[in-house]
Amino acid sequence: GDSVTQMEGPVTLSEEAFLTINCTYTATGYPSLFWYVQYPGEGLQLLLKATKADDKGSNKGFEATYRKETTSFHLEKGSVQVSDSAVYFCALKNFGNEKLTFGTGTRLTIIP
Amino acid sequence: GAGVSQSPSNKVTEKGKDVELRCDPISGHTALYWYRQSLGQGLEFLIYFQGNSAPDKSGLPSDRFSAERTGGSVSTLTIQRTQQEDSAVYLCASSPRPSGGYQETQYFGPGTRLLVL
C-alpha cells in the first residue's frame, strides 16, 4: 500500500537558518503530494502541494519539488523564523483514492 | 467564512462508555473525512463520505467505530464501548467535492481530543 516516510524529529534550529525536512514516499501510480503544518493549538493547514513530477509547490517561503525519480518531496526554507515553529506533515493522495496518507510528522522548533 | 468545526473540543470518558463526536463541515462541501491522530499510530484515515454515503470505510479500526452523515452536512463519529487505545485526537476534514484526481484540498477542523480512562 501507499506510505510516506518522513524525517524523524524533533528538529531545533536557530532563527535565519536553512531548513530541510526530508520526505520520501511509496505509491503505485502518480500520487499528489502535500505538506501540511500544525501550529501549536491549531488544526492542520495545507502548506503547499504538487500534483505531478517536477512540479514545485511554494508558500510562505517554503518550497518542495516533486521528484519522481527519487520518490521524494523534501520541504525547504532558506531562512526560518520563530513563527515557523510547528509540526510538519508530509502526505500523499493517490488517484481514485480519496484519503490522505500521512507521514509521522516532524516537530520543528526555532530559537531566537 | 467559517471553517470546519468539531465538538466537543475535549472529551474524557470511562472505559466501556460510548462517545459521539461531531463535525460541521464547511458549508457546501460535499466530501467529508475523519482521521485519527495518536501517539503510536500518527495520522490515520478512518472514513470518507460523499454526500450521506460512505464509499470508503476502510480505516475504521473495529466494529465499535461507526459514523453517519445526515443532510449532506453534519457528521457524527460514534465509538462504542471505548477502550484506552481509543484515546487520540479525532480530526474531521471537508473538501468541496471528491477529487478522484488531484486538485481538491482537504480543510481540517481543530479536532476532538478524546481521553479514555
Short mmCIF file of C-alpha atoms in Angstrom, two decimals:
data_model
loop_
_atom_site.label_atom_id
_atom_site.label_comp_id
_atom_site.label_asym_id
_atom_site.label_seq_id
_atom_site.Cartn_x
_atom_site.Cartn_y
_atom_site.Cartn_z
CA GLY A 1 0.00 0.00 0.00
CA ASP A 2 0.89 3.67 -0.10
CA SER A 3 3.22 5.03 2.55
CA VAL A 4 5.14 8.17 3.48
CA THR A 5 8.44 8.21 5.33
CA GLN A 6 9.35 11.43 6.99
CA MET A 7 12.45 12.74 8.71
CA GLU A 8 12.42 11.97 12.40
CA GLY A 9 12.23 14.90 14.74
CA PRO A 10 12.36 16.92 16.72
CA VAL A 11 14.38 19.47 14.79
CA THR A 12 15.72 22.57 16.52
CA LEU A 13 17.24 25.42 14.52
CA SER A 14 18.32 28.97 15.14
CA GLU A 15 16.41 31.81 13.52
CA GLU A 16 17.51 32.51 9.92
CA ALA A 17 18.94 29.00 9.49
CA PHE A 18 18.26 26.90 6.39
CA LEU A 19 15.64 24.21 6.82
CA THR A 20 15.26 20.86 5.12
CA ILE A 21 12.74 18.23 6.20
CA ASN A 22 13.05 15.04 4.20
CA CYS A 23 10.07 13.14 2.86
CA THR A 24 10.01 10.06 0.64
CA TYR A 25 7.03 8.05 -0.49
CA THR A 26 5.98 4.67 -1.82
CA ALA A 27 2.93 4.57 -4.04
CA THR A 28 1.56 2.95 -7.13
CA GLY A 29 0.68 5.28 -9.95
CA TYR A 30 1.13 9.02 -9.76
CA PRO A 31 0.09 10.50 -6.44
CA SER A 32 -0.30 14.13 -5.49
CA LEU A 33 1.99 15.26 -2.68
CA PHE A 34 1.32 17.68 0.16
CA TRP A 35 2.89 19.36 3.13
CA TYR A 36 0.55 20.19 5.99
CA VAL A 37 1.51 22.25 9.05
CA GLN A 38 0.04 22.18 12.55
CA TYR A 39 0.83 25.26 14.63
CA PRO A 40 0.55 24.98 18.42
CA GLY A 41 -3.08 24.78 19.46
CA GLU A 42 -4.37 24.89 15.89
CA GLY A 43 -5.68 22.45 13.30
CA LEU A 44 -3.86 21.07 10.28
CA GLN A 45 -3.39 23.55 7.46
CA LEU A 46 -2.27 22.91 3.92
CA LEU A 47 1.14 24.50 3.41
CA LEU A 48 1.82 23.53 -0.20
CA LYS A 49 1.19 20.83 -2.75
CA ALA A 50 2.39 19.42 -6.07
CA THR A 51 0.38 17.26 -8.40
CA LYS A 52 2.87 15.93 -10.93
CA ALA A 53 6.55 15.17 -11.38
CA ASP A 54 8.89 18.19 -11.33
CA ASP A 55 6.15 20.49 -10.00
CA LYS A 56 7.31 22.85 -7.27
CA GLY A 57 4.90 23.83 -4.55
CA SER A 58 5.61 27.01 -2.61
CA ASN A 59 4.03 29.09 0.13
CA LYS A 60 5.23 31.40 2.92
CA GLY A 61 8.85 30.99 1.81
CA PHE A 62 8.63 27.19 1.92
CA GLU A 63 9.25 25.10 -1.18
CA ALA A 64 9.10 21.44 -2.15
CA THR A 65 9.73 19.80 -5.52
CA TYR A 66 8.06 16.57 -6.63
CA ARG A 67 10.92 14.26 -7.60
CA LYS A 68 9.57 11.10 -9.17
CA GLU A 69 13.00 9.60 -9.83
CA THR A 70 13.85 9.67 -6.12
CA THR A 71 10.21 9.43 -4.89
CA SER A 72 10.84 12.46 -2.70
CA PHE A 73 9.17 15.74 -1.72
CA HIS A 74 11.59 17.43 0.65
CA LEU A 75 10.48 20.64 2.35
CA GLU A 76 12.92 23.58 2.35
CA LYS A 77 13.06 27.13 3.57
CA GLY A 78 16.00 29.45 3.20
CA SER A 79 15.63 31.43 6.42
CA VAL A 80 13.36 30.20 9.18
CA GLN A 81 11.60 32.36 11.73
CA VAL A 82 10.41 31.69 15.27
CA SER A 83 6.85 31.72 13.91
CA ASP A 84 7.66 28.64 11.79
CA SER A 85 7.77 26.52 14.93
CA ALA A 86 5.16 23.81 14.33
CA VAL A 87 4.68 20.17 13.39
CA TYR A 88 5.05 19.46 9.66
CA PHE A 89 3.38 16.51 7.95
CA CYS A 90 4.15 15.14 4.51
CA ALA A 91 1.22 13.41 2.82
CA LEU A 92 0.17 11.81 -0.44
CA LYS A 93 -3.11 11.22 -2.20
CA ASN A 94 -3.34 8.69 -4.95
CA PHE A 95 -5.57 8.85 -7.98
CA GLY A 96 -9.00 7.35 -7.44
CA ASN A 97 -8.49 7.26 -3.68
CA GLU A 98 -9.93 9.99 -1.51
CA LYS A 99 -7.84 9.51 1.60
CA LEU A 100 -4.62 11.27 2.54
CA THR A 101 -1.75 9.07 3.71
CA PHE A 102 0.45 10.95 6.17
CA GLY A 103 3.98 10.68 7.43
CA THR A 104 4.60 10.66 11.16
CA GLY A 105 5.21 14.39 11.41
CA THR A 106 8.32 16.42 12.25
CA ARG A 107 8.29 18.84 15.15
CA LEU A 108 10.28 21.98 14.31
CA THR A 109 11.38 24.45 16.95
CA ILE A 110 13.09 27.71 16.00
CA ILE A 111 15.02 29.50 18.71
CA PRO A 112 15.72 33.24 18.55
CA GLY B 1 -16.07 32.23 6.05
CA ALA B 2 -16.43 29.63 8.79
CA GLY B 3 -14.10 26.67 8.72
CA VAL B 4 -14.66 23.10 9.78
CA SER B 5 -15.88 22.94 13.35
CA GLN B 6 -15.81 20.00 15.73
CA SER B 7 -17.36 19.36 19.10
CA PRO B 8 -16.59 18.76 21.82
CA SER B 9 -13.03 20.05 21.76
CA ASN B 10 -12.14 17.72 24.62
CA LYS B 11 -13.84 14.59 25.93
CA VAL B 12 -12.89 12.49 28.90
CA THR B 13 -14.76 9.22 29.32
CA GLU B 14 -14.53 5.99 31.21
CA LYS B 15 -13.59 2.73 29.59
CA GLY B 16 -16.68 0.95 28.28
CA LYS B 17 -18.77 4.07 27.72
CA ASP B 18 -20.00 5.21 24.29
CA VAL B 19 -18.98 8.59 22.86
CA GLU B 20 -20.21 10.72 19.97
CA LEU B 21 -18.01 13.21 18.17
CA ARG B 22 -19.49 15.83 15.89
CA CYS B 23 -18.20 17.52 12.76
CA ASP B 24 -19.66 20.51 10.92
CA PRO B 25 -18.01 20.82 7.51
CA ILE B 26 -17.55 24.00 5.54
CA SER B 27 -20.88 24.97 4.01
CA GLY B 28 -21.30 23.50 0.54
CA HIS B 29 -18.54 20.93 0.89
CA THR B 30 -19.84 17.57 -0.26
CA ALA B 31 -16.88 15.43 0.79
CA LEU B 32 -16.14 14.78 4.45
CA TYR B 33 -13.34 12.79 6.06
CA TRP B 34 -12.47 11.51 9.53
CA TYR B 35 -8.90 10.92 10.64
CA ARG B 36 -7.33 9.93 13.93
CA GLN B 37 -4.09 11.31 15.32
CA SER B 38 -2.48 9.23 18.05
CA LEU B 39 0.99 8.98 19.53
CA GLY B 40 1.56 5.43 18.47
CA GLN B 41 -0.02 5.48 15.02
CA GLY B 42 0.40 9.01 13.69
CA LEU B 43 -2.37 10.36 11.46
CA GLU B 44 -4.67 7.64 10.14
CA PHE B 45 -7.62 7.81 7.77
CA LEU B 46 -10.85 6.43 9.19
CA ILE B 47 -13.74 7.06 6.79
CA TYR B 48 -14.81 9.18 3.83
CA PHE B 49 -18.29 10.47 2.99
CA GLN B 50 -19.60 11.72 -0.30
CA GLY B 51 -22.93 13.28 0.50
CA ASN B 52 -24.59 10.96 3.00
CA SER B 53 -22.95 7.77 1.79
CA ALA B 54 -19.60 6.35 2.82
CA PRO B 55 -17.81 4.80 -0.15
CA ASP B 56 -14.65 4.18 1.89
CA LYS B 57 -14.81 2.90 5.45
CA SER B 58 -11.54 1.02 5.19
CA GLY B 59 -9.83 2.87 8.04
CA LEU B 60 -12.35 2.15 10.79
CA PRO B 61 -10.30 0.07 13.27
CA SER B 62 -13.10 -2.13 14.58
CA ASP B 63 -16.87 -2.60 14.56
CA ARG B 64 -17.03 -0.43 17.68
CA PHE B 65 -16.50 2.54 15.38
CA SER B 66 -19.27 3.89 13.18
CA ALA B 67 -20.10 7.16 11.50
CA GLU B 68 -23.03 8.75 9.80
CA ARG B 69 -23.72 11.90 7.91
CA THR B 70 -27.14 13.48 7.55
CA GLY B 71 -28.43 16.10 5.17
CA GLY B 72 -25.11 16.07 3.38
CA SER B 73 -23.71 18.20 6.17
CA VAL B 74 -23.08 17.30 9.81
CA SER B 75 -21.33 14.03 10.59
CA THR B 76 -21.16 12.07 13.82
CA LEU B 77 -18.44 9.55 14.68
CA THR B 78 -19.55 7.11 17.35
CA ILE B 79 -17.25 4.90 19.38
CA GLN B 80 -18.99 2.19 21.39
CA ARG B 81 -17.55 0.53 24.48
CA THR B 82 -14.50 2.78 24.42
CA GLN B 83 -11.08 1.34 25.19
CA GLN B 84 -7.95 3.11 26.40
CA GLU B 85 -6.32 2.62 23.00
CA ASP B 86 -9.07 4.80 21.50
CA SER B 87 -7.51 7.83 23.20
CA ALA B 88 -6.44 10.16 20.39
CA VAL B 89 -7.29 13.37 18.60
CA TYR B 90 -10.08 12.82 16.09
CA LEU B 91 -9.85 15.14 13.11
CA CYS B 92 -12.53 15.96 10.59
CA ALA B 93 -11.86 17.45 7.16
CA SER B 94 -14.02 18.54 4.26
CA SER B 95 -13.47 19.40 0.62
CA PRO B 96 -15.72 20.97 -2.00
CA ARG B 97 -16.14 17.67 -3.81
CA PRO B 98 -14.27 14.42 -4.13
CA SER B 99 -11.32 14.84 -6.37
CA GLY B 100 -10.80 11.38 -7.78
CA GLY B 101 -7.98 13.29 -9.40
CA TYR B 102 -5.67 15.65 -7.63
CA GLN B 103 -6.89 19.15 -7.15
CA GLU B 104 -9.16 19.27 -4.13
CA THR B 105 -7.67 20.41 -0.86
CA GLN B 106 -8.94 18.91 2.39
CA TYR B 107 -9.64 21.53 5.07
CA PHE B 108 -9.23 20.30 8.61
CA GLY B 109 -11.05 21.14 11.80
CA PRO B 110 -9.33 21.69 15.17
CA GLY B 111 -10.06 18.16 16.33
CA THR B 112 -11.63 16.49 19.35
CA ARG B 113 -9.18 15.25 21.94
CA LEU B 114 -10.55 12.02 23.44
CA LEU B 115 -9.16 10.55 26.63
CA VAL B 116 -10.42 7.17 27.79
CA LEU B 117 -9.65 6.45 31.44
#
